[in-house]
Every structure is written in C-alpha cells, then in structure tokens.
XYZ file of C-alpha atoms in Angstrom:
644
model
C 88.696 81.530 131.995
C 88.734 80.985 128.108
C 91.751 80.705 126.541
C 91.949 83.384 124.275
C 95.346 82.558 121.679
C 97.714 79.739 121.710
C 100.695 80.110 120.738
C 102.531 77.102 118.656
C 106.248 77.213 118.598
C 108.200 74.628 117.011
C 111.666 73.806 118.459
C 114.843 72.404 117.189
C 118.253 73.056 118.904
C 117.496 76.652 119.218
C 120.834 77.176 121.675
C 120.753 80.363 123.650
C 118.016 82.287 121.252
C 115.665 80.116 122.622
C 115.914 82.110 126.405
C 114.563 85.940 124.614
C 111.497 84.027 122.754
C 110.578 82.225 125.747
C 111.145 85.836 128.053
C 108.715 87.567 125.592
C 106.457 85.374 125.890
C 106.046 85.019 129.296
C 106.195 88.563 129.360
C 102.785 88.761 127.559
C 100.090 91.528 128.793
C 97.222 89.720 128.323
C 96.340 87.597 131.281
C 98.197 84.164 132.098
C 94.596 82.315 132.318
C 94.283 84.031 128.982
C 96.881 82.534 126.597
C 98.800 78.828 126.268
C 102.564 78.418 124.787
C 102.543 75.220 122.955
C 106.175 74.455 121.795
C 106.537 71.331 120.075
C 109.701 70.570 120.357
C 110.766 68.180 116.928
C 113.834 65.566 118.048
C 115.904 68.597 119.585
C 119.496 66.935 120.237
C 120.520 69.881 123.048
C 119.622 70.340 126.511
C 116.326 71.784 125.327
C 113.688 69.094 125.920
C 114.742 69.168 129.753
C 114.978 72.930 129.556
C 111.321 72.950 127.779
C 110.080 70.201 130.767
C 111.719 72.585 133.348
C 109.693 75.934 131.719
C 105.766 74.243 131.692
C 106.586 72.460 135.474
C 106.916 76.588 136.548
C 103.780 78.058 134.381
C 100.610 76.470 134.242
C 99.987 77.720 130.966
C 102.911 76.373 129.126
C 102.858 73.160 127.289
C 105.546 70.883 125.539
C 104.870 68.247 122.465
C 107.625 66.222 122.589
C 107.988 64.485 119.033
C 110.737 62.585 116.395
C 112.432 64.586 113.779
C 110.119 65.545 111.034
C 113.014 67.555 108.696
C 110.867 71.036 109.402
C 108.568 72.877 110.884
C 105.095 72.057 108.928
C 104.447 68.971 111.089
C 105.359 70.923 114.036
C 103.271 73.154 113.622
C 99.952 71.556 112.669
C 101.051 69.261 115.486
C 100.252 72.795 117.640
C 97.330 73.385 115.422
C 95.835 70.236 116.746
C 96.970 70.739 120.744
C 95.691 74.270 121.212
C 92.599 75.621 123.091
C 92.704 79.340 122.187
C 90.261 81.369 120.120
C 93.212 82.564 118.075
C 96.588 80.875 116.613
C 99.402 82.641 116.610
C 102.438 81.280 115.349
C 106.397 82.221 116.762
C 109.522 80.866 115.443
C 112.220 80.132 118.151
C 114.671 82.473 117.485
C 112.469 85.409 117.007
C 110.572 87.651 119.621
C 107.120 89.120 120.611
C 106.454 92.828 121.498
C 104.932 92.903 125.562
C 101.391 93.231 123.805
C 101.326 91.451 120.919
C 98.834 88.517 121.742
C 96.604 91.144 123.647
C 96.545 94.310 120.560
C 96.432 91.459 118.100
C 93.356 89.226 119.054
C 91.274 92.621 120.255
C 92.303 93.823 116.993
C 91.168 90.276 115.558
C 88.402 90.055 117.617
C 87.037 94.356 116.955
C 87.469 93.305 113.089
C 85.533 90.119 112.937
C 89.140 89.004 110.812
C 90.442 85.231 110.464
C 94.253 86.201 109.724
C 95.539 88.832 111.597
C 98.970 90.655 111.098
C 100.531 92.385 112.786
C 103.265 94.722 112.399
C 107.316 93.178 112.565
C 110.721 94.618 112.668
C 114.043 93.254 111.805
C 117.081 93.004 113.923
C 119.571 91.872 111.564
C 117.136 90.775 108.608
C 114.893 92.725 106.639
C 111.293 92.881 107.147
C 108.411 93.998 104.858
C 107.627 97.961 104.706
C 105.412 99.110 102.816
C 102.423 96.589 104.358
C 103.104 98.274 107.562
C 102.492 102.312 106.337
C 99.219 102.136 108.423
C 96.770 100.205 110.084
C 93.817 98.390 107.472
C 91.084 96.802 109.309
C 89.906 95.141 106.493
C 92.555 94.122 104.481
C 93.081 92.162 100.920
C 95.462 90.701 98.474
C 93.532 93.413 96.468
C 93.977 96.364 98.479
C 96.977 95.648 100.649
C 100.231 94.599 100.019
C 98.987 91.549 101.585
C 101.328 89.473 99.917
C 104.185 91.005 100.627
C 103.909 88.841 103.922
C 104.322 85.313 103.427
C 105.662 84.046 106.623
C 103.869 82.534 108.977
C 104.180 84.825 112.414
C 100.166 85.644 111.900
C 97.693 85.274 113.781
C 94.416 82.580 112.865
C 90.695 81.928 114.135
C 91.023 78.485 114.743
C 87.689 77.510 113.844
C 88.266 79.316 110.236
C 91.713 76.871 110.414
C 88.924 73.720 110.960
C 86.405 74.750 108.302
C 88.309 74.884 105.429
C 91.081 72.016 106.902
C 93.658 74.816 106.226
C 96.903 73.361 107.183
C 101.559 73.098 106.927
C 102.588 70.475 104.232
C 104.693 67.929 106.162
C 108.156 67.108 105.505
C 111.615 68.266 104.793
C 111.247 71.557 102.138
C 111.019 74.505 101.741
C 107.952 77.175 101.014
C 105.399 75.503 103.111
C 104.770 79.143 104.698
C 103.794 80.672 101.494
C 101.138 77.687 100.583
C 99.368 78.216 104.047
C 99.839 81.821 104.253
C 98.329 82.544 100.522
C 95.645 80.317 101.168
C 94.374 82.117 104.207
C 94.488 84.917 103.035
C 92.785 84.259 99.775
C 89.826 82.494 101.553
C 89.668 84.363 104.565
C 86.840 86.610 105.587
C 88.464 89.178 106.616
C 92.476 89.858 107.204
C 92.826 92.700 109.432
C 97.208 94.569 109.640
C 97.770 96.093 112.785
C 100.483 98.209 112.025
C 100.542 100.898 114.601
C 102.860 98.868 117.276
C 105.714 96.468 116.411
C 104.190 92.874 116.961
C 106.903 90.088 116.438
C 110.557 90.882 115.751
C 112.504 88.557 113.543
C 115.937 87.864 115.377
C 118.702 87.446 112.722
C 121.478 84.658 114.750
C 125.123 85.791 114.858
C 125.882 82.125 113.045
C 123.852 83.255 110.026
C 121.653 79.550 111.598
C 118.572 81.105 110.426
C 115.980 78.769 107.692
C 115.991 81.478 105.581
C 120.352 81.811 105.616
C 120.883 78.331 104.561
C 121.465 78.020 100.865
C 118.954 75.906 99.231
C 119.369 73.025 96.400
C 117.205 75.358 93.475
C 115.306 71.800 91.899
C 113.469 71.428 95.032
C 113.261 75.184 96.040
C 111.185 75.754 92.861
C 109.415 72.952 92.886
C 107.637 73.809 96.217
C 107.791 77.666 94.624
C 105.203 76.048 91.954
C 102.911 74.447 95.216
C 102.669 77.760 95.625
C 101.762 78.809 92.166
C 99.192 76.385 92.272
C 97.137 77.889 95.116
C 96.578 81.444 93.666
C 95.617 80.138 90.166
C 93.578 77.624 92.548
C 91.651 80.740 93.756
C 92.007 82.998 91.793
C 89.942 83.608 88.255
C 92.855 84.620 84.883
C 93.451 88.269 84.786
C 95.424 91.446 86.163
C 94.715 90.272 90.210
C 96.719 86.691 89.522
C 98.894 88.501 87.077
C 99.295 90.220 90.573
C 100.079 87.980 92.904
C 102.328 85.431 90.687
C 104.615 88.276 90.479
C 105.402 88.295 94.056
C 107.449 85.214 93.474
C 108.870 86.213 90.092
C 109.930 89.609 91.874
C 110.738 88.445 95.015
C 112.593 84.873 94.209
C 113.615 85.188 91.010
C 114.748 88.856 90.328
C 115.651 90.152 93.409
C 117.982 87.422 93.628
C 119.386 87.457 90.203
C 120.167 91.533 90.650
C 122.813 93.228 92.072
C 125.140 91.812 94.390
C 122.653 89.428 96.007
C 123.707 88.008 92.822
C 127.640 88.776 92.461
C 127.778 87.346 95.799
C 127.311 83.618 94.320
C 129.589 81.269 92.905
C 129.211 81.371 89.115
C 128.189 77.257 89.226
C 125.206 77.977 91.528
C 124.206 81.265 90.071
C 124.394 79.101 86.792
C 121.756 76.450 88.377
C 119.578 78.917 90.244
C 119.025 80.243 86.736
C 118.563 76.878 84.451
C 115.235 76.723 87.238
C 114.264 80.344 87.241
C 114.023 80.129 83.782
C 111.859 77.331 83.552
C 109.282 78.657 85.916
C 108.843 82.313 84.391
C 108.319 80.247 80.892
C 106.372 77.472 82.486
C 104.135 79.760 84.898
C 104.173 83.813 83.965
C 102.358 85.263 80.917
C 103.221 88.429 79.556
C 101.131 89.938 82.425
C 102.990 89.085 85.397
C 106.202 90.498 84.072
C 104.877 93.748 82.935
C 103.457 95.279 86.348
C 107.368 94.828 87.473
C 109.715 98.119 87.471
C 111.690 98.488 84.913
C 114.822 97.016 86.005
C 113.069 94.239 87.176
C 111.476 93.956 84.237
C 114.634 93.776 82.467
C 116.152 90.846 84.949
C 112.525 89.438 84.631
C 113.546 89.510 80.481
C 116.474 88.231 80.880
C 115.917 85.395 82.557
C 113.053 84.705 80.663
C 115.562 83.975 77.719
C 118.462 82.506 80.043
C 120.835 85.251 79.281
C 123.249 84.573 82.032
C 126.513 86.780 81.069
C 123.609 89.803 80.442
C 122.311 89.071 84.195
C 126.311 89.134 85.888
C 126.707 92.610 83.281
C 123.911 94.191 84.414
C 123.767 92.867 88.556
C 127.532 94.398 88.120
C 127.047 97.646 87.309
C 123.185 98.284 89.256
C 125.107 97.195 92.582
C 127.005 100.579 92.217
C 123.514 102.097 92.232
C 122.083 103.578 95.601
C 120.425 106.330 97.058
C 121.742 109.591 98.670
C 119.667 111.576 100.916
C 121.070 115.036 102.344
C 119.927 116.838 104.981
C 119.705 120.623 104.449
C 117.784 121.837 107.165
C 117.301 121.007 111.162
C 115.268 122.875 113.590
C 112.442 122.703 115.803
C 108.515 123.980 114.877
C 105.509 124.090 116.731
C 107.009 121.044 119.112
C 107.683 119.182 116.244
C 111.409 118.092 114.357
C 110.865 119.783 110.249
C 114.002 118.221 108.774
C 114.682 119.149 105.373
C 116.328 116.606 102.422
C 116.732 116.656 99.331
C 117.583 112.897 97.750
C 118.697 111.214 94.150
C 120.318 108.062 92.830
C 124.282 108.233 92.338
C 126.808 105.567 90.814
C 130.242 105.453 91.828
C 130.602 108.394 88.763
C 128.800 110.628 90.902
C 124.897 111.374 90.576
C 123.232 109.529 88.026
C 121.945 111.383 85.311
C 119.594 110.785 82.340
C 119.412 112.441 78.622
C 117.011 115.711 79.176
C 114.809 114.688 75.730
C 115.190 110.446 76.459
C 112.531 108.563 74.862
C 110.605 106.067 76.793
C 111.000 102.326 77.018
C 109.316 99.759 75.695
C 107.023 98.179 78.247
C 108.403 94.211 77.309
C 111.283 92.788 76.002
C 114.274 92.343 77.326
C 117.367 95.312 76.202
C 120.154 93.983 73.953
C 122.873 94.979 75.919
C 124.106 96.738 79.370
C 124.208 100.127 77.480
C 120.269 100.179 76.394
C 119.910 98.899 79.364
C 120.937 101.872 81.183
C 119.682 104.182 78.748
C 116.128 102.550 79.303
C 116.577 102.662 82.740
C 117.475 106.393 82.477
C 114.406 107.271 80.499
C 112.237 105.205 82.750
C 112.969 107.029 85.971
C 112.682 110.897 83.889
C 109.082 110.023 82.590
C 108.213 108.307 86.221
C 109.723 111.400 88.200
C 105.891 112.790 88.850
C 105.399 109.454 91.038
C 109.229 110.030 92.753
C 108.536 109.593 96.206
C 110.939 110.312 99.283
C 109.534 108.755 102.362
C 111.448 109.794 106.528
C 111.467 106.282 108.282
C 112.413 106.957 112.146
C 114.324 103.319 113.309
C 114.833 102.619 116.836
C 118.600 101.292 117.427
C 117.607 98.487 119.092
C 114.374 96.125 118.065
C 114.584 97.811 114.519
C 110.709 99.002 114.622
C 110.610 101.464 112.236
C 107.835 104.443 111.521
C 107.048 106.180 108.375
C 107.231 109.925 108.726
C 104.797 112.326 107.626
C 106.994 113.914 104.694
C 106.019 116.302 101.615
C 107.725 116.229 98.374
C 108.934 118.149 95.227
C 110.490 117.126 92.366
C 112.872 118.699 90.283
C 115.759 117.969 86.585
C 118.813 120.029 87.231
C 120.414 121.053 83.969
C 123.892 118.421 84.111
C 126.713 118.467 82.071
C 126.197 117.484 78.440
C 122.884 118.345 78.291
C 121.891 115.384 80.804
C 119.543 116.212 84.045
C 119.414 114.677 87.736
C 116.501 113.435 89.496
C 116.243 114.876 92.583
C 113.368 115.130 95.348
C 113.425 117.824 97.931
C 111.266 116.774 100.751
C 109.965 118.619 104.159
C 109.578 115.703 107.193
C 108.188 116.059 110.187
C 108.810 114.198 113.241
C 106.499 114.874 116.001
C 107.996 112.823 119.662
C 104.836 112.739 120.796
C 102.905 110.273 118.010
C 106.394 109.269 115.698
C 106.241 105.642 117.104
C 102.761 105.433 114.965
C 100.836 107.447 116.624
C 102.227 106.336 120.199
C 105.126 108.856 122.013
C 108.780 108.292 121.130
C 110.535 105.623 123.955
C 113.847 106.688 125.380
C 116.171 105.077 123.423
C 118.578 106.116 120.659
C 116.492 106.495 116.976
C 118.002 106.771 113.643
C 116.669 108.655 110.503
C 116.847 106.414 107.103
C 115.448 108.245 103.475
C 112.997 105.630 101.283
C 113.681 106.638 98.019
C 111.893 105.447 95.051
C 112.314 106.692 91.689
C 112.244 104.871 88.012
C 113.023 100.846 88.546
C 114.368 101.397 92.361
C 113.167 101.831 95.836
C 116.049 101.680 97.860
C 117.157 103.176 101.804
C 119.902 105.307 103.280
C 120.922 107.021 106.204
C 119.816 110.525 106.333
C 123.612 112.137 105.663
C 126.614 112.458 106.321
C 125.452 115.969 106.977
C 127.702 118.172 104.475
C 130.750 120.105 105.488
C 129.489 124.084 105.854
C 126.184 123.064 108.202
C 123.552 122.204 108.607
C 123.496 123.247 112.409
C 121.430 121.355 114.493
C 118.931 122.606 116.630
C 119.345 122.216 121.149
C 117.313 119.257 122.704
C 113.724 120.022 122.713
C 111.291 119.435 125.340
C 108.727 118.164 124.248
C 105.767 115.570 124.914
C 107.590 114.332 128.310
C 110.772 113.526 126.681
C 113.909 115.284 125.975
C 114.991 114.675 122.647
C 118.078 116.172 121.361
C 118.549 116.073 117.557
C 123.332 114.729 116.160
C 125.441 113.885 114.652
C 126.538 110.330 114.251
C 130.574 109.879 115.183
C 132.351 107.746 112.885
C 130.069 109.087 109.618
C 127.103 111.738 110.437
C 124.378 110.695 109.927
C 121.438 112.219 111.257
C 119.981 110.708 114.885
C 117.848 111.346 117.758
C 118.507 110.722 121.322
C 115.549 110.510 123.063
C 116.093 110.731 127.419
C 120.179 109.453 127.495
C 121.867 112.588 126.665
C 123.381 114.426 129.622
C 126.598 116.247 128.561
C 125.797 116.675 124.792
C 122.502 118.428 125.886
C 125.341 121.487 126.603
C 123.503 122.511 129.453
C 127.285 121.522 131.278
C 128.741 124.599 129.553
C 126.488 127.024 131.990
C 127.950 129.858 133.802
C 126.553 131.915 136.947
C 125.946 134.586 134.273
C 122.986 132.241 132.927
C 120.711 132.201 136.136
C 119.404 134.870 138.517
C 117.513 134.788 142.033
C 115.426 137.962 142.163
C 114.359 139.501 145.510
C 111.015 137.502 145.425
C 113.373 134.164 145.767
C 112.340 132.426 141.791
C 115.555 131.223 140.804
C 115.516 132.086 136.537
C 117.890 130.049 134.147
C 118.380 130.773 130.545
C 118.911 127.003 129.401
C 120.198 125.491 125.948
C 117.084 124.070 125.729
C 113.646 123.966 123.087
C 110.200 124.455 124.493
C 107.272 124.450 122.206
C 104.890 126.400 125.022
C 105.178 126.242 128.908
C 105.690 122.655 130.328
C 106.096 121.658 133.888
C 109.152 120.475 135.057
C 110.829 119.921 138.526
C 113.919 121.544 140.316
C 115.490 118.924 142.387
C 118.051 120.234 144.874
C 120.329 118.424 147.194
C 123.049 118.641 149.613
C 126.628 117.266 149.977
C 124.983 114.750 152.615
C 121.716 113.353 150.099
C 119.622 115.684 151.445
C 116.885 116.570 148.630
C 114.005 119.183 147.854
C 112.037 119.235 144.872
C 110.881 122.920 144.198
C 107.989 123.213 141.377
C 109.593 124.660 138.310
C 108.115 125.775 134.730
C 109.874 126.057 131.658
C 109.051 128.880 128.977
C 110.211 129.657 126.013
C 112.955 132.020 125.307
C 114.628 132.727 122.005
C 113.721 129.149 120.360
C 116.502 127.543 120.944
C 116.458 128.543 124.611
C 114.102 128.054 127.496
C 113.414 129.884 130.797
C 113.308 127.889 133.598
C 112.031 129.695 137.043
C 111.716 128.250 140.532
C 111.308 129.853 143.288
C 113.888 129.010 146.117
C 112.140 130.296 149.821
C 115.268 130.370 151.940
C 113.367 128.796 155.085
C 113.415 125.620 153.321
C 116.934 125.882 152.085
C 118.036 126.851 155.478
C 121.962 127.362 155.066
C 124.018 125.437 153.053
C 125.167 124.633 149.567
C 122.977 122.985 146.878
C 123.596 120.990 143.842
C 120.851 121.871 141.520
C 119.381 119.714 138.731
C 116.236 120.054 136.129
C 113.549 116.525 136.086
C 111.675 116.628 132.744
C 110.402 113.636 131.674
C 110.092 110.588 134.040
C 112.620 109.837 137.263
C 115.701 111.192 135.230
C 117.136 114.067 136.342
C 119.346 115.880 134.414
C 122.421 117.193 136.381
C 122.982 121.639 136.500
C 126.576 122.739 137.214
C 125.081 125.525 138.946
C 125.560 126.225 142.868
C 123.142 127.550 145.257
C 124.462 128.475 148.600
C 122.112 130.310 151.135
C 122.849 132.268 154.028
C 122.277 136.245 155.531
C 119.063 136.104 153.783
C 119.990 135.931 150.422
C 121.232 132.805 147.531
C 124.351 132.852 145.566
C 124.711 131.187 142.505
C 128.193 130.163 140.847
C 129.389 127.502 138.800
C 130.068 124.417 140.144
C 133.337 122.994 140.286
C 134.057 120.393 137.929
C 134.893 116.547 139.579
C 138.213 115.729 140.844
C 139.087 112.319 139.433
C 138.163 110.138 141.899
C 135.040 111.275 141.616
C 135.274 110.979 137.809
C 136.011 107.294 138.424
C 133.603 106.570 140.455
C 130.971 107.841 138.441
C 131.749 106.138 135.413
C 132.392 102.735 138.014
C 128.541 103.116 138.696
C 127.842 103.722 135.403
C 128.384 100.652 134.488
C 127.701 98.558 137.694
C 124.173 100.211 136.801
C 124.292 98.769 132.983
C 125.344 95.259 134.133
C 122.673 95.362 136.758
C 120.109 96.163 133.905
C 121.678 93.516 131.401
C 121.541 90.804 133.632
C 117.646 91.453 135.047
C 116.637 91.210 130.995
C 118.438 88.427 130.917
C 116.591 86.396 134.165
C 113.037 87.928 133.203
C-alpha cells in the first residue's frame, strides 16, 4: 500500500513524555501499512536514541534518523520532510499526543476537500489552544474567512507535493518562531486549507517541569528579530490594506499586547518587562501602521498605544487594574427538556469591588490614541463595553476534564442594562444553553468521564472564560441523572467550589437509586416488576434487568424505562417464576454499555409469588472488599494504558 501520511517527530531528550506520544502514534486507526512515523533524534543525550531504535526494530512502519544537535526543531523537521514517503506530512512534537483517529480523519478530510494544509482540532492538557477557530468545520478556509492566523504552531498535516512545489521548509538553527514563518507562508500559498473541528486530533501537553519550549523565557532582541521574519512573509504575499493589517494584528495582539497586560505582565521581573517593552516599541513603530491597532478591542488598543508611546509606568498601572477584572457566570436554572439539558445562566464582568458598572450616558471612546491616565482608560473601557453591548456574547463550553477537549454548545443570548447605584448600569448577559448528550461532543455522543461547564464571555474589550458557578446558596435545584443517548448523565455541583459539571456513566451512589425502598417497587399478578427510579428518560428506553444470586448465577431480563413525571422513570420487566425458581435475587439495571447499576432491592421467590424487600447495607468487611476491588481495577487500567 502507498503511504498516506508520514508523521515527523523531532526528538531531543523528551524523558518519560515520549512514551505517551509513542503510544498515541501506535494506536492510530489508520492501518500500519498506510502511515509511517519518522523520529528525528536531534542529538539526544539521554536514553532516547536506544529507545527509538528498539521501537523501530519492533514496528516496520517506524523509522529513526539520528543527527548531531542542531539547536532547535527546524532542521529535524526538514530532515523528516526529506525522508518522508507519504502523500501528506504531519508534524508532532515529542511531548504531545494524537487522537486515536487523527491521521485517518485528517487524511480523508484533506483528500475530500483537495487541501494542501489540514488543521485538526486541538485540545490543551494544561496549555492554552485556539478556541474560536474550532467552532465548526471549515472545508475551504482562508486567512480572510476563518481565524487561521490564530493557529501558527506547526502541528498540521501538509501535502508533500505542495511542500516540494513551493520549496517550503522551516528556518533552521537555534532561533524562535520558525513555526510562524513556515505556517504563515503555508496558509498564504496553499490552494486550500481545511479545518477539521468535530474531532480532537492533537493534544498539547504541558510538562510537569514546565520545560516545554514555549514556556521558556527568551532573549527579547533575538525573539523580536525572528518575529520580524514572520511579518516579512505577510508583507511578501499580501498587498497593503485591510487584510494585511488584520494579519499583522495577530502578532501585535498575541506577542506584544497580551504579554504586556494583566497578570502576565505583573508576573515578570521589572528588568525583563523593560527589555521586552524596548523591543516591542521598536517593532510597533517600524512595522505597524495605524490600521493594525485600530482593529483591536478597546483594552488591547489602549495597551498597543502605550507600547507605541513607550509608557512603561502606565502599562504597569493598567495591568494592575485589569488583573482584577474577571467574568462571572451563575447558573439560574438547570433542567431536562426533550432529551437535552437546558442551562439558564447570567454572566457579567466584575472587579474586586463587585460587578463592573459604567455610567449610563458615557460617550464612546476615541478610535485611536492612548488614554492620558488609568482613570481615563477605565472610563473609556466602560464606555466601549456599553456601546458594544449589542454584540456581547456568552457561550457555553463543555470541556472533558481528562483530555481538555472543548466543545461549544448551542446558546441563545439576551442583553440587559441593569440599574446600579449613582446612575450607573451593570451590563448583564442572560443565556440559555442546550446540552444534548447525543451530539454535544462535536456532533458525537459524550463519552464516559467528567465534563466541566465553562462560560466564555465577550464584552467590551475582553473575551475570557470562567467556570459556570458557584451555585447560589438557595439553588438552583439540579435535576436527576438522565438516561439519554445510551448514557447516564448526572448534573452535579463540584464539592469545593460548587461549579456545575456532568458525570457521564461513572456515578453510582450520587444517582439516588440507593435510597430506593420496597415501597418504590411492586410485582403484579402478571409477574411484572415495576420500580419508580429517580432518573429522567425522554421517552421509552430499552434496558436490561440483571438478577444475581449470592452464588453468582445471573439472569438478564428485558426491561423498559418510561417517563413518569419528569424527575422519575418507571422501570418495567417481567420476572417469571419458572425462570427464577426459589431464592433471593439481587437486582441491577443496565442502560448503557456493559455497566450494571446496582439497585438496593431483593427479589425473593417461593410459594408461587415474588416478594420485594430492601437489600441490607453491606457490612464493614464487604465494604472493605469492594474498596479494594475498585483500587485494584483502577491500578490495572492505568498499567494497561501505560503499556499500550
């Protein structure tokens, strides 16, 4: 079979992080003879070279290239390109991971859309990743119709013939931003770029020792010299005008304004801040015309103006104030409706003093220029927020706690001016979000695990995220777990901060079934068991009643869950005496996969009838044995994952 994808992995002293990367590459759903992995060892001084050679000896589709240390990732990636035999080349860092179906999905998506560049959805494990770019799929994306410029890391799939036709390669040597130069040129010269957003393809992993290259402090002079090379690429392939200004704005915003704002600036030592400002000021004056900063949000525009005017003390003062500005999002109501979880929330911005307020009749801020002092900056920001209230946004994001994968949920937003003291107003967003467990993960069902709910609030000069919560002291009351799309989904408040999260197919005691009594169940004359369960079901749902004796004999009976009153479901199942004979049977319910939810009810058969009683709670020894089994099972699963 021809090789569809060559995965190029530059490697230098990765330590234990290499193992998870390797495991994710070997788990790919693409057949082994349709992809290859090329590790380019850039002069590692630890045990990595031997580890890679052993790996290649066991796996025919894995190859290793050893070379002297080049100082950075550019040359190893170029060496990998030259060694590749695939139709496409995919770049992966040695401390990151791929989704199991990443290569197959990205390849098929790229071929279907005749793409030269395929950008797969990213998730961050302790690291920030682009969010807006992955709201939806973009089969034919450009720098004009999609925020491609927000993603300049090299972890993309590129057509090999495109790389050869254009001669596109990474800058080499010990330097920074070689990926910006490479990816920007790829975007601007590609026949088509496709963005795949409905599956997490790439996981950026933060090392526990913070030794990722992107986390290291850099030399400001060298860094901004390399940044100028990325700006050169934009100017080489675009004409002066709005598009060029919008692309250049990315470097002004991300590499300069964000670094000189809020807590990020305050965390740096004074001498390093000043060195950064010196280089940023030079770039801003040399390379960014007035149209570049004009498209920034108000707060960013103020910081850009202060950088351009070299006003260090005012930058620090504004950062100290801005570091206390944060979004808040409070759940107002949570309920099941038509098979989906409906979440009503209110969101606004706040400072340490309380909700952010603005004068009711504040004039709009100027389009250009820097504020004279902090008071004027705060006044301008408030005016901008009030003026832009009609465009303010509140999104609900569902995030997998383990992987960091994030998915936007459908939401409807209204905006209000709420009167406050002294003639001021609060700018409040009210939103209703719909979480459908059958489609919430980018069109796919939610998988088992814990999912946290975040609000992403865009107002005035800010777009920031916060957890949905904490819950108000008096509510809202959460609905019961729902059996939806083959999953058991439990909304719950986290213990420490009372934020809203979802437990999918994991909860047991928290589902409330352990509070059942014999009064909740009955057996009819037709040998039909009915049990009122504290579960939500949208409609009639097939299930299985598991009956087990103390000796381990098990009988499965078809069952049906039907809606009762919105917070309960009625379980119905035939329990024929001729199958159960005499004895005591523990009860359990299987509604999703192979997981059986234990019910605290006993069926005792004999003398031609079935009696329902509550099962006595386990004694101390039984509880200890169960705990030990859970710990052993968790340890075995962890070991299996590491070996894979």
